[in-house]
Amino acid sequence: MARNLGFLVVALLVLASSCESAIFSPVSDSHRSAALELFSPIDGSFGSLEETYEALQTFEVLGIEKKPDIRTSACASVVDTLQSTSSALKDLVHALRVNGILKCDLKNEAFRGIESRLKDSLNAANSLLDFYYSVGGLMLVKDQTSAVDVHLGDADKIFRSIKALSQSDGRWRLSSNNPESSNDAAGIALETLAGVISLASSEIDHSLIATLKNDIAKLFDGIEKYDDGTCYFDEKLVDARGHHGPLSASASVVRGITAFAAVTSESLNLPGEKILGLGKFFLGVGIPGSAKDLGSVPLILSLPATVLSVTKNDQLKVRVSTVLGSSAPPLSVKLMQIFVSGSKDASIIDQKLKFDPDNSVHVLEKLPSNVNVGNHIFSFEIVFDDPEHKKNYVTGGRTKVPIHVTGIIKIDNAEIAVLDSDLGSIETQKKLELPGENAVALSANHLQKLRLSFQLITPAGQAFKPHQAFLKLRHEGGVEHIFVVGNSGKKFEIVLDFLGLVEKFYYLSGRYEIQLTVGDSVMENSFLQPLGHIELDLPDAPEKAARPPPQPVDPYSRYGPKAEITHIFRAPDKRPPRELSLAFLGLVLLPFFGFLAGLVHLRANINNWPKSTVPATFASLFHVGIAAVLLLYALFWFKLDLFTTLKVLSLLGVFLMFVGHKTLSHLASTSAKLKSA
Amino acid sequence: MGRSATTKDAQALFQSLRSAYAATPNTLKIIDLYIVFAVVTAVIQVVYMAIVGSFPFNSFLSGVLSCVGTAVLAVSLRIQVNKENKEFKDLPPERAFADFVLCNLVLHLVIMNFLG
């Protein structure tokens, strides 16, 4: 699982960042930048040796030049692992792999020690993975140093033990205890066996290699296929290492076959279309896979633009390259057939495209004359200049590409007329310029008909049926009516019989704006045009007729200023004339003076005013207090509010109570004294 | 004949009332004068309202009620201060006067608030 993690994650990231299309493009900068983003070192190292190896491997395969510098920490880790005697087999192999890429400084003694350890584990191996890591480690040691002898004396025996784990359908089991087989294990086994073959000190029995080739052929029989020609190896069972999915299984098998093909001198005779299908599969999930040394290099045909305009005379451009984006050998592309989508029509073209070496594209300068606007499928075939290349490159036969051809549609014989019903005689007829500016002014009553007709012609001169052809009549009050313009094969025509439409129009007479809409995805000049207006004279609505639906109120008017409100105030009450009020003011004060006069008459006096100082002060304070309260009331009426008044009143009241009590008690005591005396 | 008798009787009645009234103590006479003053003021206000209309009505009420209220308080003072009144024998007149002043102040606070 670990060794496929890198590829899996890269594939997922690139899948997320690029959109899938049936048209495959080779490796590009987006793949490379995605890989750089994914594999970014933390503190100068990638963590485990396994991750370091995956990162370096990915950078190498994608051809990324600018790599992050992790050499020092990685090399230190490598040396540590290789020299320690307690490292696991897997770690040894990862360390050797990293060393293979980074070429750290390792002494020969270290290699000897590793070699003896690996040979020991090989002799003691009993599961596929043990064989895999031991043989893999020995292969790496062989690549990295010549000072150590890694050859296997008993290669035959090892070969047979690994072969014992195979099954009749071409797949392998991971160990003799585990009955489940998988494609992933098959890939691992093939790789291991290839390693054994290359490490063998003496020639391995030829019959063994022949049986292995049969196994590979059987494996390819079990390949899965998609409709567009993509092939992949799928895993049906979940094994102890977890479910991997088609990507890792396919990658594993391809790696195994590559390794095997490298060590045998004979050709493998693998079915070419399946190889191409595998290449497409890896491209489809966004990684180039290990197809570079597969023996047959798949060639990908891609188109930078699939929408062509007939009117603008766009040229069809085709690019052929390998999966990794490098250029193809000299070849030519032929356009074989053109199918029209949605119909069984197919025209056979068999035209060679011209090669433009500056841009390395194949160009079809002029589209065949019978190509109409619409959706087509173009079928291409690749023909090699040198027939030898056919052995090394796989083209996959005919490649079908959907092409969308657009063009400017001509509108002919457009005219609008008002006809008298029954007789069909024309009252007014106007010619229209479509899609130009028009402003016809017609008038009709409910006994007449409106007829609009036009023809649509493609650049190839054929009749055209668009997706949309609508006629809209809009009343000045906002009510709209939409009609579909029907076509009779050659002509588009609509006749509005107002006698039947009177009720539909809600009996609204008046001015109707006419608007025509014609549109289609292949029509470059789709239009929505006002044609003019028609004054309709319809009879009055009867009692029971439906009212036109209320038109939506302009939503912004809700927030605009509202109508001005004129307030109606109550008429103010009549006030009396000033002089009268003043007269009465004087009159009201008269009784007061009368009161004072009466007091004088009664000889009222203040003889009882206390003579001694203290009571006198209290008495005067009492009167002052009363006067203060009355003054407070006057102020209250003029300007103060109740709360302030009450606050001050409470204070004055307390004061008044005190002085009043003093004064009156003094008076009471004096009068009591007088009485007793 | 009857008419002169009635007028004579009325005059006689009036004279006796007058002489009886002269016997009242001076303090009571002052209080009576005050009451008359308050009532006359109230009457003038009513006449004014009858002429010019009752707007603003609260002011009219306030004015009239202040006069009437103070007259009522004065009447109660007179009752309490009157020595011939056996009911209030033990109540010192200063205390009655203090009540009168206090009630008047409260009345006038309400009046001023209602005057508007």
PDB file of C-alpha atoms in Angstrom, chain A residues 560-671:
ATOM      1  CA  GLY A 560     -38.976  55.607  -3.592  1.00  0.00           C
ATOM      2  CA  PRO A 561     -40.580  58.727  -2.150  1.00  0.00           C
ATOM      3  CA  LYS A 562     -44.261  58.400  -1.373  1.00  0.00           C
ATOM      4  CA  ALA A 563     -47.053  60.872  -2.150  1.00  0.00           C
ATOM      5  CA  GLU A 564     -47.055  64.100  -0.187  1.00  0.00           C
ATOM      6  CA  ILE A 565     -49.486  64.023   2.744  1.00  0.00           C
ATOM      7  CA  THR A 566     -51.466  67.184   3.433  1.00  0.00           C
ATOM      8  CA  HIS A 567     -52.442  67.212   7.052  1.00  0.00           C
ATOM      9  CA  ILE A 568     -55.844  68.566   7.964  1.00  0.00           C
ATOM     10  CA  PHE A 569     -55.538  70.220  11.301  1.00  0.00           C
ATOM     11  CA  ARG A 570     -58.438  70.873  13.640  1.00  0.00           C
ATOM     12  CA  ALA A 571     -59.390  74.475  13.374  1.00  0.00           C
ATOM     13  CA  PRO A 572     -57.984  76.218  16.435  1.00  0.00           C
ATOM     14  CA  ASP A 573     -60.548  77.285  18.962  1.00  0.00           C
ATOM     15  CA  LYS A 574     -61.724  80.804  18.944  1.00  0.00           C
ATOM     16  CA  ARG A 575     -59.978  82.821  21.582  1.00  0.00           C
ATOM     17  CA  PRO A 576     -61.674  85.792  23.102  1.00  0.00           C
ATOM     18  CA  PRO A 577     -60.461  89.183  22.165  1.00  0.00           C
ATOM     19  CA  ARG A 578     -57.598  90.473  24.237  1.00  0.00           C
ATOM     20  CA  GLU A 579     -59.380  93.429  25.703  1.00  0.00           C
ATOM     21  CA  LEU A 580     -62.173  91.313  27.077  1.00  0.00           C
ATOM     22  CA  SER A 581     -59.679  89.006  28.726  1.00  0.00           C
ATOM     23  CA  LEU A 582     -57.820  91.880  30.296  1.00  0.00           C
ATOM     24  CA  ALA A 583     -61.050  93.430  31.501  1.00  0.00           C
ATOM     25  CA  PHE A 584     -61.988  90.286  33.220  1.00  0.00           C
ATOM     26  CA  LEU A 585     -58.537  89.929  34.679  1.00  0.00           C
ATOM     27  CA  GLY A 586     -59.075  93.233  36.342  1.00  0.00           C
ATOM     28  CA  LEU A 587     -62.536  92.220  37.388  1.00  0.00           C
ATOM     29  CA  VAL A 588     -61.237  89.054  39.040  1.00  0.00           C
ATOM     30  CA  LEU A 589     -58.758  91.002  41.068  1.00  0.00           C
ATOM     31  CA  LEU A 590     -61.478  93.258  42.427  1.00  0.00           C
ATOM     32  CA  PRO A 591     -62.775  90.842  45.068  1.00  0.00           C
ATOM     33  CA  PHE A 592     -59.297  90.678  46.474  1.00  0.00           C
ATOM     34  CA  PHE A 593     -59.247  94.376  47.038  1.00  0.00           C
ATOM     35  CA  GLY A 594     -62.745  94.082  48.423  1.00  0.00           C
ATOM     36  CA  PHE A 595     -61.391  91.505  50.836  1.00  0.00           C
ATOM     37  CA  LEU A 596     -58.608  93.831  51.932  1.00  0.00           C
ATOM     38  CA  ALA A 597     -61.087  96.676  52.374  1.00  0.00           C
ATOM     39  CA  GLY A 598     -63.297  94.429  54.453  1.00  0.00           C
ATOM     40  CA  LEU A 599     -60.359  93.473  56.610  1.00  0.00           C
ATOM     41  CA  VAL A 600     -59.652  97.119  57.285  1.00  0.00           C
ATOM     42  CA  HIS A 601     -63.320  97.639  58.112  1.00  0.00           C
ATOM     43  CA  LEU A 602     -63.238  94.827  60.594  1.00  0.00           C
ATOM     44  CA  ARG A 603     -60.137  96.321  62.146  1.00  0.00           C
ATOM     45  CA  ALA A 604     -58.157  93.149  61.609  1.00  0.00           C
ATOM     46  CA  ASN A 605     -54.682  93.456  63.084  1.00  0.00           C
ATOM     47  CA  ILE A 606     -51.538  91.541  63.811  1.00  0.00           C
ATOM     48  CA  ASN A 607     -51.232  92.444  67.434  1.00  0.00           C
ATOM     49  CA  ASN A 608     -50.635  88.901  68.348  1.00  0.00           C
ATOM     50  CA  TRP A 609     -47.291  88.941  66.588  1.00  0.00           C
ATOM     51  CA  PRO A 610     -44.748  87.588  69.048  1.00  0.00           C
ATOM     52  CA  LYS A 611     -42.622  90.244  70.655  1.00  0.00           C
ATOM     53  CA  SER A 612     -39.557  88.325  71.734  1.00  0.00           C
ATOM     54  CA  THR A 613     -36.915  87.573  69.101  1.00  0.00           C
ATOM     55  CA  VAL A 614     -36.974  83.823  68.766  1.00  0.00           C
ATOM     56  CA  PRO A 615     -40.690  83.386  68.374  1.00  0.00           C
ATOM     57  CA  ALA A 616     -40.708  86.457  66.161  1.00  0.00           C
ATOM     58  CA  THR A 617     -38.150  84.908  63.838  1.00  0.00           C
ATOM     59  CA  PHE A 618     -40.101  81.740  63.718  1.00  0.00           C
ATOM     60  CA  ALA A 619     -43.256  83.612  62.941  1.00  0.00           C
ATOM     61  CA  SER A 620     -41.629  85.557  60.144  1.00  0.00           C
ATOM     62  CA  LEU A 621     -39.994  82.404  58.828  1.00  0.00           C
ATOM     63  CA  PHE A 622     -43.420  80.764  58.812  1.00  0.00           C
ATOM     64  CA  HIS A 623     -44.817  83.506  56.641  1.00  0.00           C
ATOM     65  CA  VAL A 624     -41.705  83.509  54.464  1.00  0.00           C
ATOM     66  CA  GLY A 625     -42.129  79.754  54.034  1.00  0.00           C
ATOM     67  CA  ILE A 626     -45.722  80.100  52.911  1.00  0.00           C
ATOM     68  CA  ALA A 627     -44.710  82.851  50.494  1.00  0.00           C
ATOM     69  CA  ALA A 628     -41.912  80.635  49.166  1.00  0.00           C
ATOM     70  CA  VAL A 629     -44.322  77.804  48.510  1.00  0.00           C
ATOM     71  CA  LEU A 630     -46.652  80.119  46.664  1.00  0.00           C
ATOM     72  CA  LEU A 631     -43.751  81.454  44.664  1.00  0.00           C
ATOM     73  CA  LEU A 632     -42.769  77.877  43.849  1.00  0.00           C
ATOM     74  CA  TYR A 633     -46.274  77.292  42.560  1.00  0.00           C
ATOM     75  CA  ALA A 634     -46.012  80.325  40.385  1.00  0.00           C
ATOM     76  CA  LEU A 635     -42.689  79.084  39.003  1.00  0.00           C
ATOM     77  CA  PHE A 636     -44.219  75.660  38.518  1.00  0.00           C
ATOM     78  CA  TRP A 637     -46.833  77.181  36.313  1.00  0.00           C
ATOM     79  CA  PHE A 638     -44.338  79.212  34.318  1.00  0.00           C
ATOM     80  CA  LYS A 639     -41.501  76.878  33.698  1.00  0.00           C
ATOM     81  CA  LEU A 640     -40.870  74.093  36.173  1.00  0.00           C
ATOM     82  CA  ASP A 641     -42.084  70.528  35.805  1.00  0.00           C
ATOM     83  CA  LEU A 642     -43.915  68.571  38.467  1.00  0.00           C
ATOM     84  CA  PHE A 643     -40.958  66.525  39.595  1.00  0.00           C
ATOM     85  CA  THR A 644     -38.704  69.446  40.324  1.00  0.00           C
ATOM     86  CA  THR A 645     -41.580  71.174  42.024  1.00  0.00           C
ATOM     87  CA  LEU A 646     -42.294  68.196  44.190  1.00  0.00           C
ATOM     88  CA  LYS A 647     -38.664  67.872  45.108  1.00  0.00           C
ATOM     89  CA  VAL A 648     -38.415  71.509  46.175  1.00  0.00           C
ATOM     90  CA  LEU A 649     -41.820  71.375  47.770  1.00  0.00           C
ATOM     91  CA  SER A 650     -40.813  68.450  49.918  1.00  0.00           C
ATOM     92  CA  LEU A 651     -37.855  70.425  51.196  1.00  0.00           C
ATOM     93  CA  LEU A 652     -39.878  73.576  51.771  1.00  0.00           C
ATOM     94  CA  GLY A 653     -42.649  71.545  53.308  1.00  0.00           C
ATOM     95  CA  VAL A 654     -40.367  70.052  55.884  1.00  0.00           C
ATOM     96  CA  PHE A 655     -39.023  73.505  56.699  1.00  0.00           C
ATOM     97  CA  LEU A 656     -42.501  74.982  56.867  1.00  0.00           C
ATOM     98  CA  MET A 657     -43.741  72.203  59.125  1.00  0.00           C
ATOM     99  CA  PHE A 658     -40.949  72.872  61.526  1.00  0.00           C
ATOM    100  CA  VAL A 659     -41.316  76.635  61.723  1.00  0.00           C
ATOM    101  CA  GLY A 660     -45.095  76.438  61.640  1.00  0.00           C
ATOM    102  CA  HIS A 661     -45.141  74.050  64.522  1.00  0.00           C
ATOM    103  CA  LYS A 662     -42.836  76.269  66.473  1.00  0.00           C
ATOM    104  CA  THR A 663     -44.868  79.402  65.835  1.00  0.00           C
ATOM    105  CA  LEU A 664     -48.265  77.942  66.384  1.00  0.00           C
ATOM    106  CA  SER A 665     -47.265  76.105  69.508  1.00  0.00           C
ATOM    107  CA  HIS A 666     -45.844  79.322  70.825  1.00  0.00           C
ATOM    108  CA  LEU A 667     -49.110  81.091  70.024  1.00  0.00           C
ATOM    109  CA  ALA A 668     -51.092  78.292  71.612  1.00  0.00           C
ATOM    110  CA  SER A 669     -49.025  78.418  74.766  1.00  0.00           C
ATOM    111  CA  THR A 670     -49.393  82.201  74.997  1.00  0.00           C
ATOM    112  CA  SER A 671     -53.181  82.033  74.552  1.00  0.00           C
TER     113      SER A 671
END
